[in-house]
CSV table of C-alpha atoms in Angstrom, one decimal:
chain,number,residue,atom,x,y,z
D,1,UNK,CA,-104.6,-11.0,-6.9
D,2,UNK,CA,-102.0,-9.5,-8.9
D,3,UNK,CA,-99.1,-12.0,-7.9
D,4,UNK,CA,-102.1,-15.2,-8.6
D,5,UNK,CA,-102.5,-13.4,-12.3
D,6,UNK,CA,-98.7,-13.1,-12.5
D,7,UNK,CA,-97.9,-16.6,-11.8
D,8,UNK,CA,-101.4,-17.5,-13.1
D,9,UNK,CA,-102.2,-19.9,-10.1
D,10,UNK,CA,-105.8,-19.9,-10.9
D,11,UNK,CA,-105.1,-22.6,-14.1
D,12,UNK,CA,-101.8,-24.2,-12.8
D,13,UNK,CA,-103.4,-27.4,-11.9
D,14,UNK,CA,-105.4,-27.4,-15.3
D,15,UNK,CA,-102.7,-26.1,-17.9
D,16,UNK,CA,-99.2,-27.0,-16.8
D,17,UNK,CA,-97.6,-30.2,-16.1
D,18,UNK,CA,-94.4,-30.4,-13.3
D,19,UNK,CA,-91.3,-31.8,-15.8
D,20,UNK,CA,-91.1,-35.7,-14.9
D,21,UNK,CA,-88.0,-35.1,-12.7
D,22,UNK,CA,-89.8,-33.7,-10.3
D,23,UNK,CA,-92.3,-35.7,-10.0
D,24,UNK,CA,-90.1,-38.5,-9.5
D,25,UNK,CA,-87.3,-37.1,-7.1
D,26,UNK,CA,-89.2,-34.3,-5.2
D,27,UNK,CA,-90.1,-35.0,-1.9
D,28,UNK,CA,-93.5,-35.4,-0.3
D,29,UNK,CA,-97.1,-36.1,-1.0
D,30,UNK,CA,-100.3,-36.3,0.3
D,31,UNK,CA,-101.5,-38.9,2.3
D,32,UNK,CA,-104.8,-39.7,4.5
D,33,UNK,CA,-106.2,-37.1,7.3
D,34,UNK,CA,-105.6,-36.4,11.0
D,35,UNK,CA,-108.1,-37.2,13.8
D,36,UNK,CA,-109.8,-33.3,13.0
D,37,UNK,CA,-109.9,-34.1,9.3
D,38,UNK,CA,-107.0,-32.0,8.3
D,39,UNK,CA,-105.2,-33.3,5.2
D,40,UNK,CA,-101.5,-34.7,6.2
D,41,UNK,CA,-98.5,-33.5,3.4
D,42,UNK,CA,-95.7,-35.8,4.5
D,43,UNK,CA,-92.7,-34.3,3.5
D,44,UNK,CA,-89.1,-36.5,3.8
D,45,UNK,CA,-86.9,-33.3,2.6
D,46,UNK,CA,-83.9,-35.0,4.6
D,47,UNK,CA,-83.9,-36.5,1.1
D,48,UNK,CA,-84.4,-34.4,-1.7
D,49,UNK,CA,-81.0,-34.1,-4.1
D,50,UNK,CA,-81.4,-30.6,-4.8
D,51,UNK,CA,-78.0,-29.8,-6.3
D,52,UNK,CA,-79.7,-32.9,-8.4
D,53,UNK,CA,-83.2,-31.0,-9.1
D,54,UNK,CA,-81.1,-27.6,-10.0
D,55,UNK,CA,-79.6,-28.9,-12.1
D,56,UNK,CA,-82.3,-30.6,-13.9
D,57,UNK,CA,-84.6,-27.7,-13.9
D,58,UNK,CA,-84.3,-23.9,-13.1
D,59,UNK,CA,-85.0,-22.6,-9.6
D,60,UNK,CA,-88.2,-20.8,-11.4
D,61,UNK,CA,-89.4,-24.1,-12.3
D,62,UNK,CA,-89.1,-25.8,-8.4
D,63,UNK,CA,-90.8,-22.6,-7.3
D,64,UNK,CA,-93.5,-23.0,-9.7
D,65,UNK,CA,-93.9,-26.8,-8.7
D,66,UNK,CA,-94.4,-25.8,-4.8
D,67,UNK,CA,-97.1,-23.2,-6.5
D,68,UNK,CA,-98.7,-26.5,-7.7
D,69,UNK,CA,-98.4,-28.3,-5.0
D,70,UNK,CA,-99.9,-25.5,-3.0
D,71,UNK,CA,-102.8,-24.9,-5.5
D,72,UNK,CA,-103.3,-28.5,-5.4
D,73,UNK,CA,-103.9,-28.4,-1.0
D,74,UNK,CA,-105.9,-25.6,-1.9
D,75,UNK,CA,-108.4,-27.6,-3.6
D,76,UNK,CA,-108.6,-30.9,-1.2
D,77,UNK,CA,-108.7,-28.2,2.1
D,78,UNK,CA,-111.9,-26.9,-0.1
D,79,UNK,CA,-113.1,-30.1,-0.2
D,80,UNK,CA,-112.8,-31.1,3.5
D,81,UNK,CA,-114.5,-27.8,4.4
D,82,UNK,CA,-117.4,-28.8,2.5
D,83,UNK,CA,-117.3,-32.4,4.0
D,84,UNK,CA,-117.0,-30.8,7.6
D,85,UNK,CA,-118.9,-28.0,7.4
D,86,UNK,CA,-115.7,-25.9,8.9
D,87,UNK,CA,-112.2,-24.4,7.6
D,88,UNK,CA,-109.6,-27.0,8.8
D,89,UNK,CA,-106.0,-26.1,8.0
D,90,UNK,CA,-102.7,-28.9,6.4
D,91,UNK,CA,-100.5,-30.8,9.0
D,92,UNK,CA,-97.4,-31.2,7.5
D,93,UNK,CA,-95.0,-34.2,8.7
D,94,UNK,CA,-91.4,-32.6,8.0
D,95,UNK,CA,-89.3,-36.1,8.0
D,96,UNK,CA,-85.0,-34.9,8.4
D,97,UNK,CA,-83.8,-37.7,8.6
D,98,UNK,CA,-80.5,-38.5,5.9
D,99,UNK,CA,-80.3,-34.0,6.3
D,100,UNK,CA,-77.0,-33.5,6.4
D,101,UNK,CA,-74.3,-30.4,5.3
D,102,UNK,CA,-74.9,-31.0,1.6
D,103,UNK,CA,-78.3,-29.2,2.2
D,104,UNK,CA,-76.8,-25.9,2.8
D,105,UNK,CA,-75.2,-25.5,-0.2
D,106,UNK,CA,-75.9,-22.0,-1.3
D,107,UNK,CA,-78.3,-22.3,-3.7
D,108,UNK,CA,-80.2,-25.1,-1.8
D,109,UNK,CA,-80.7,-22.6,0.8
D,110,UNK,CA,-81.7,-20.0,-1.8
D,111,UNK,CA,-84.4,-21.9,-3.2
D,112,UNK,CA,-85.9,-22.7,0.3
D,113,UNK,CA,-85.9,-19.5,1.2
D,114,UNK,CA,-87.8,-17.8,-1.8
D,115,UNK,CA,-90.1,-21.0,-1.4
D,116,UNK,CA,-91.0,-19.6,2.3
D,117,UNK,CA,-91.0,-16.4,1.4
D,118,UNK,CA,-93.7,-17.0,-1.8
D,119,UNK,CA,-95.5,-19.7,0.4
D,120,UNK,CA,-96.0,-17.2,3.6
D,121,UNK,CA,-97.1,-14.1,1.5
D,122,UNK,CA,-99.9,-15.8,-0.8
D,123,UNK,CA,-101.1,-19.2,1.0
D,124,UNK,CA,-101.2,-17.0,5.1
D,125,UNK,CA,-102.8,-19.8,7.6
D,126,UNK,CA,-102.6,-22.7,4.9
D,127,UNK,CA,-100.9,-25.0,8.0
D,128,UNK,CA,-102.4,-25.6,11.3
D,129,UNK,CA,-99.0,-27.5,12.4
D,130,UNK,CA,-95.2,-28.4,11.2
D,131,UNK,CA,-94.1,-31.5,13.2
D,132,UNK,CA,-90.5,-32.0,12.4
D,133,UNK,CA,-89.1,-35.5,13.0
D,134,UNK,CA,-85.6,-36.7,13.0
D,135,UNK,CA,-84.3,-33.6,13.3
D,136,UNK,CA,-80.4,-33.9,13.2
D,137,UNK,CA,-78.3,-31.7,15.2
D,138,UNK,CA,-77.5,-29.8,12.1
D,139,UNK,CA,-81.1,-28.3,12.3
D,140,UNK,CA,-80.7,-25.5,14.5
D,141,UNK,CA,-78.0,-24.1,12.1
D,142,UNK,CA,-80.7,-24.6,9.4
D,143,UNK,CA,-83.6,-23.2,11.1
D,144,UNK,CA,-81.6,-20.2,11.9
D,145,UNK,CA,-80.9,-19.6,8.3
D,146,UNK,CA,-84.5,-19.6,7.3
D,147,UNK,CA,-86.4,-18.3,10.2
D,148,UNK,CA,-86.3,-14.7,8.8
D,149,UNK,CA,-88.7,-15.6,6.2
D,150,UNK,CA,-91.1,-17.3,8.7
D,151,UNK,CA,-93.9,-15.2,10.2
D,152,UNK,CA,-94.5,-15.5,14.4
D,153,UNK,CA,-97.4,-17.2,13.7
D,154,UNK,CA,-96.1,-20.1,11.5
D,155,UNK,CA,-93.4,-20.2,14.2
D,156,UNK,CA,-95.6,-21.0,16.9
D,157,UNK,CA,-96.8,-23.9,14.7
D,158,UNK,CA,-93.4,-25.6,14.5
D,159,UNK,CA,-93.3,-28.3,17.0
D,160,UNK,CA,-90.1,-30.5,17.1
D,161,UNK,CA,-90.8,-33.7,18.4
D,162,UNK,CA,-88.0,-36.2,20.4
D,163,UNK,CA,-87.1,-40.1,19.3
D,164,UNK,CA,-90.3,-41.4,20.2
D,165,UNK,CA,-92.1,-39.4,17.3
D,166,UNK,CA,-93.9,-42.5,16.0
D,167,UNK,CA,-96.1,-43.0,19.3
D,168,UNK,CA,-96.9,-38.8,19.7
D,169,UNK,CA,-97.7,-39.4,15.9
D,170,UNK,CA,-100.4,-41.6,16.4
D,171,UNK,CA,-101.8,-39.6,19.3
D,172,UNK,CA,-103.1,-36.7,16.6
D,173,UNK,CA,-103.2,-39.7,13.7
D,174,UNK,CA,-105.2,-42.8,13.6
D,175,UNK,CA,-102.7,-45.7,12.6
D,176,UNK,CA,-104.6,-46.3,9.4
D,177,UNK,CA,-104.1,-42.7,8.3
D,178,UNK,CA,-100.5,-43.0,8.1
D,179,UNK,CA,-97.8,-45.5,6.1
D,180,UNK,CA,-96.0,-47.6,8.7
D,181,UNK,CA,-92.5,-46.2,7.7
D,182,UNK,CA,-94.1,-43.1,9.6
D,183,UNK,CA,-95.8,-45.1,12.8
D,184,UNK,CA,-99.1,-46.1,10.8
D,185,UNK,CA,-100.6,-49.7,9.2
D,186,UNK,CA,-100.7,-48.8,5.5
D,187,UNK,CA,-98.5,-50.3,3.2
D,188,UNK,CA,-98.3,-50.0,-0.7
D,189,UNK,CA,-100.6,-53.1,-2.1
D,190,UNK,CA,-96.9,-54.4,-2.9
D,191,UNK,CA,-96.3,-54.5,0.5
D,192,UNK,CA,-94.0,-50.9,0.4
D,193,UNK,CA,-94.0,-49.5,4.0
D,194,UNK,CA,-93.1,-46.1,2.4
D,195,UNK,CA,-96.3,-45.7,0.3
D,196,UNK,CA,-94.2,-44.9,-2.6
D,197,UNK,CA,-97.7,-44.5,-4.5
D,198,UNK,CA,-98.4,-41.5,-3.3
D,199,UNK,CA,-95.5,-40.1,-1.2
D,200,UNK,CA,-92.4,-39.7,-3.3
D,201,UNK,CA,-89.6,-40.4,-1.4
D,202,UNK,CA,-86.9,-38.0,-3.2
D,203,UNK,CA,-83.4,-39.9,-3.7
D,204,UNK,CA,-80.3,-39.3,-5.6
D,205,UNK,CA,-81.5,-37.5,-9.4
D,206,UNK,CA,-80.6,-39.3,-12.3
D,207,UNK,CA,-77.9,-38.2,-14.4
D,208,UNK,CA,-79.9,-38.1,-17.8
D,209,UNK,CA,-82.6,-35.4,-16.4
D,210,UNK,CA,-79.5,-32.9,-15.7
D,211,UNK,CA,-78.9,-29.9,-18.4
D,212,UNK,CA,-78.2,-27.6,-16.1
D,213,UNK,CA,-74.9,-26.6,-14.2
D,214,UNK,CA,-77.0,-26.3,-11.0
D,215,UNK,CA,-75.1,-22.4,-9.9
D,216,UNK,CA,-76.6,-19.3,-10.8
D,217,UNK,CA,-74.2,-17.4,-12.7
D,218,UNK,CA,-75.5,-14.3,-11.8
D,219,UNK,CA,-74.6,-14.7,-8.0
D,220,UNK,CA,-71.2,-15.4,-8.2
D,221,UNK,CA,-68.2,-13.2,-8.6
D,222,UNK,CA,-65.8,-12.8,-12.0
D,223,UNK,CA,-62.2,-12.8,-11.5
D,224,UNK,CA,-58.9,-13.2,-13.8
D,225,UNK,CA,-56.2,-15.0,-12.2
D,226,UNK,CA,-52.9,-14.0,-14.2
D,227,UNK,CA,-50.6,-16.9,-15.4
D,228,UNK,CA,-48.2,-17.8,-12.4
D,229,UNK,CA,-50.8,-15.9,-9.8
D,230,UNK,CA,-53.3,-16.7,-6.9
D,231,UNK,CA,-56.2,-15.3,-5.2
D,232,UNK,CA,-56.5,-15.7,-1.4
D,233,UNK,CA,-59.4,-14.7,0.5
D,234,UNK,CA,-59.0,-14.5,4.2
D,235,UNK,CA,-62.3,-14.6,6.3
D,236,UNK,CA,-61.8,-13.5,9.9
D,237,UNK,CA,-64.0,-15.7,11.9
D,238,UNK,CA,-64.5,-14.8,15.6
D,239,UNK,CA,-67.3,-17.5,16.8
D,240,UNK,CA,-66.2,-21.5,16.5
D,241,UNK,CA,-68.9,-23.4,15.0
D,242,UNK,CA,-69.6,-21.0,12.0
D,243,UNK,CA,-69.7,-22.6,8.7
D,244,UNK,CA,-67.5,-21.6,5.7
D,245,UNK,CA,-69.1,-22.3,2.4
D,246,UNK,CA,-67.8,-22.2,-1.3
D,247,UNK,CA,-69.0,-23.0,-5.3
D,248,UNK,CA,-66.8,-21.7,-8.0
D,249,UNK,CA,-66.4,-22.9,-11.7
D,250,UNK,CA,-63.8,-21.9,-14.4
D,251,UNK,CA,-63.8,-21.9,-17.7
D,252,UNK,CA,-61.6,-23.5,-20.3
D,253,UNK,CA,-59.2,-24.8,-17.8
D,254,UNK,CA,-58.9,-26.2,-14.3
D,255,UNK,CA,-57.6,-24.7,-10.8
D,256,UNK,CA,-55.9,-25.6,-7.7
D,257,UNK,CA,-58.3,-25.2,-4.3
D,258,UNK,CA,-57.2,-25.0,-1.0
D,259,UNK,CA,-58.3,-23.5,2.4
D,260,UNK,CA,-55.9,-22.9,5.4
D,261,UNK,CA,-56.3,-21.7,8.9
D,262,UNK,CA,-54.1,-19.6,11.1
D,263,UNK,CA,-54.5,-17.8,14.5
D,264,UNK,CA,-55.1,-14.7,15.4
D,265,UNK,CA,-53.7,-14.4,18.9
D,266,UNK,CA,-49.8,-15.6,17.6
D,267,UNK,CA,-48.7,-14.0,15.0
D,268,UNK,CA,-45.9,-16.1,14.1
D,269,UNK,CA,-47.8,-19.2,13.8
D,270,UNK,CA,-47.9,-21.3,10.7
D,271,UNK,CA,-50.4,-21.5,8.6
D,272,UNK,CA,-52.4,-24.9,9.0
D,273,UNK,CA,-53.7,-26.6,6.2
D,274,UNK,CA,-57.5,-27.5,6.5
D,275,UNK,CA,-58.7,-28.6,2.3
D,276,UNK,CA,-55.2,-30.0,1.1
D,277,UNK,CA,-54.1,-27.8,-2.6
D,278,UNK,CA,-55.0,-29.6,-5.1
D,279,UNK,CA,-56.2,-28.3,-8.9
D,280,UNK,CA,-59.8,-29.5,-9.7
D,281,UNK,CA,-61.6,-29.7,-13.1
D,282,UNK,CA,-63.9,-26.9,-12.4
D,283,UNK,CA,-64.2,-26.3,-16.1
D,284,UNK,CA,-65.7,-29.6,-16.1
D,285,UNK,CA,-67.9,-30.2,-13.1
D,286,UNK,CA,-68.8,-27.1,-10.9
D,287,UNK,CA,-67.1,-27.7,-7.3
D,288,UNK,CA,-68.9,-26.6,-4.1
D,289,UNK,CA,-68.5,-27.3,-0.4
D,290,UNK,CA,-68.6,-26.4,3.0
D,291,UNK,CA,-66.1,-26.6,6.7
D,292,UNK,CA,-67.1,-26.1,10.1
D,293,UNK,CA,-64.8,-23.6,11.7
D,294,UNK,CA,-64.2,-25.2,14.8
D,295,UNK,CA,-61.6,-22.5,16.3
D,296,UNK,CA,-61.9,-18.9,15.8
D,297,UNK,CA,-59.0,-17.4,13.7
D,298,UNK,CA,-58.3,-17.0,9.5
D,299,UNK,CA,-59.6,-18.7,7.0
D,300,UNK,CA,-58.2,-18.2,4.0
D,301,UNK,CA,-59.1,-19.3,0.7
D,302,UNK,CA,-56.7,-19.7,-2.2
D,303,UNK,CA,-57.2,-20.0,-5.9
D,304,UNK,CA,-53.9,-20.7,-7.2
D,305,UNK,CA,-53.1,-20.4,-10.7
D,306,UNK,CA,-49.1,-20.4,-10.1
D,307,UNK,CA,-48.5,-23.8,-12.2
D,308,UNK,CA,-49.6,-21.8,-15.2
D,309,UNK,CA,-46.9,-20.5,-17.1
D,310,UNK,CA,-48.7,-19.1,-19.9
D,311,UNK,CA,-52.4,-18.8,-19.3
D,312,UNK,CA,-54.2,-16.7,-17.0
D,313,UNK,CA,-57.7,-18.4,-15.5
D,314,UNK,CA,-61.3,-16.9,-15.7
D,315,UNK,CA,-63.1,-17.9,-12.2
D,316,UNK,CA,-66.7,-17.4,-10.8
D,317,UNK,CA,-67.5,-17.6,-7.4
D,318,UNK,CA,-68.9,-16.7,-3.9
D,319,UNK,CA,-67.4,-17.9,-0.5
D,320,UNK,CA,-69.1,-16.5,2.7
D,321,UNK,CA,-69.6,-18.0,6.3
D,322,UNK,CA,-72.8,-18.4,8.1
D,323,UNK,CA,-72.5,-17.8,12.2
D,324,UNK,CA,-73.2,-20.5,14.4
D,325,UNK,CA,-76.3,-21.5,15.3
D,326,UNK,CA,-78.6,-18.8,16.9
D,327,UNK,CA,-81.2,-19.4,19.6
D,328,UNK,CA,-83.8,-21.6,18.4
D,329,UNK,CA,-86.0,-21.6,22.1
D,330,UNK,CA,-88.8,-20.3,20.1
D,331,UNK,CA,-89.6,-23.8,18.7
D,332,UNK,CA,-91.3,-26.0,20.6
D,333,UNK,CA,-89.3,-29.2,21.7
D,334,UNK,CA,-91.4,-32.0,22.6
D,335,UNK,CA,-91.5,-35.6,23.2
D,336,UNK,CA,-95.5,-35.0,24.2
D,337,UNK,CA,-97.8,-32.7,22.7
D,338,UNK,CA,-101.4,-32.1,22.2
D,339,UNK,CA,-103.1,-30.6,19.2
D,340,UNK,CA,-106.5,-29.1,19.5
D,341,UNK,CA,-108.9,-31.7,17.8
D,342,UNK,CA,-111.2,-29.2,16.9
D,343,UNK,CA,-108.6,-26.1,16.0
């Protein structure tokens, strides 16, 4: 009760309106009800900008606008359990497909995982399922990084399902239920497959909503690179496949970036060149990125400022690597499934 009078979730819906950019370019929507009556969110995060969204709007504002959203399921599950008679829960359609590397940038994982973590402590049992379809192979390395904030039982209600998703869709969801881009019959009354009406379909944010730089300052370390200086950072990474991630900005002046790799088991081997040197207006435009580590060795990160004769370089940043992919059996993997009609 206290975190609902905090965030004042009670009046959300009532007194506060999501800014326009999100409402536009953030994924999902509500749309028709499964063969039990439970109210279907279908979500096509696979893609949502948000480096976009952040910097449009501050994280505080995306959390608040998955508050809304939730408030706002809230109210229609009410509804359906005074239409039914019984407490049905939300299947949620989790659409991957266009998820790719630029949806582990830091601060995108960040914001998903305060989302989870505010969404499993105040809405408990909200979903009866998660079906997650075109899941690229870059999910396991996702799910592994978010899993933490999941409880056991919203775990067991992950279910993964194979290439013919469409047909185990309409198993749990009759065809006019659902828009035909997801397996269904219901189009737009312009004839849009997608249902763009009600679903938003996310996309690549406008330009003109951003005021933001999109990093949170606060995260990110302060360093002063002295005139004619560099900064390497060397990572040790002992397990192929781990992911080595990077944002930095500078201010007043730009920077040359560059990442090179060497082994461990010969010393005398030169160093390999993996992101060519090159300086980077990161006064300008904040710079982030990521590399798969495909062989086990050092990774070293440089900041050079040696071109500089005269001025030294204020930078901000955070570099860390993620391990591969853990052990993701606990999901359930499944080109059929069943789903309690009555559950």
């Amino acid at each position: 009760m206290k975190w609902r009078a905090a965030v004042k979730a009670d009046e959300i819906l009532s007194n506060w309106t999501p800014p326009p950019v999100l409402l536009a370019y953030y994924p999902g929507g509500q749309f028709g009800y499964d063969k039990a009556g439970r109210p279907i969110w279908i979500e096509p995060s696979g893609k949502a900008d948000i480096k976009g969204l952040l910097a449009s709007v501050k994280k505080s504002d995306l959390i608040k606008y998955k508050i809304w959203q939730a408030e706002l399921m809230q109210k229609i599950l009410q509804e359906q359990f005074v239409k039914l008679g019984r407490y049905v829960g939300l299947t949620l359609i989790f659409d991957l497909e266009d998820f790719s590397i630029k949806h582990l940038w830091k601060p995108a994982v960040d914001f998903y995982s305060e989302m989870f973590v505010m969404l499993e402590s105040n809405y408990p049992e909200t979903m009866d399922c998660l079906l997650v379809v075109n899941a690229p192979g870059l999910f396991p390395l996702a799910y592994s990084l978010i899993k933490q904030f999941l409880s056991p039982a919203t775990k067991r209600k992950i279910i993964v399902l194979g290439s013919n998703w469409k047909s185990e869709l309409l198993k749990v969801i009759d065809a006019d239920q659902l828009p035909v881009h997801w397996g269904g019959s219901v189009t737009d009354p312009d004839g849009d497959p997608c249902c763009k009406s009600k679903i938003v379909m996310g996309g690549t944010v406008d330009p003109k909503f951003y005021f933001l730089e999109g990093i949170d300052r606060s995260m990110l370390t302060r360093v002063t690179i002295g005139r004619r200086s560099a900064l390497k950072l060397p990572f040790h990474v002992d397990s192929s496949r781990s992911l080595l991630r990077w944002q930095f900005l500078t201010e007043g002046s730009d920077i040359k970036f560059g990442i090179s790799f060497k082994s461990q088991n010969r010393s005398d081997s030169p160093e390999e060149p993996l992101v060519p040197a090159a300086r980077l207006n990161s006064h300008m435009v904040p710079e982030d990125g990521s590399l798969t580590c495909e062989k086990t060795g050092i990774y070293t990160v440089t900041f050079d400022n040696s071109y500089s004769w005269f001025h030294g370089k204020k930078l901000l940043y955070q570099v860390d690597v993620l391990p591969p992919p853990g052990n993701i059996d606990e999901l359930k993997h499944s080109d059929s499934f069943n789903m309690d009609p009555l559950s």
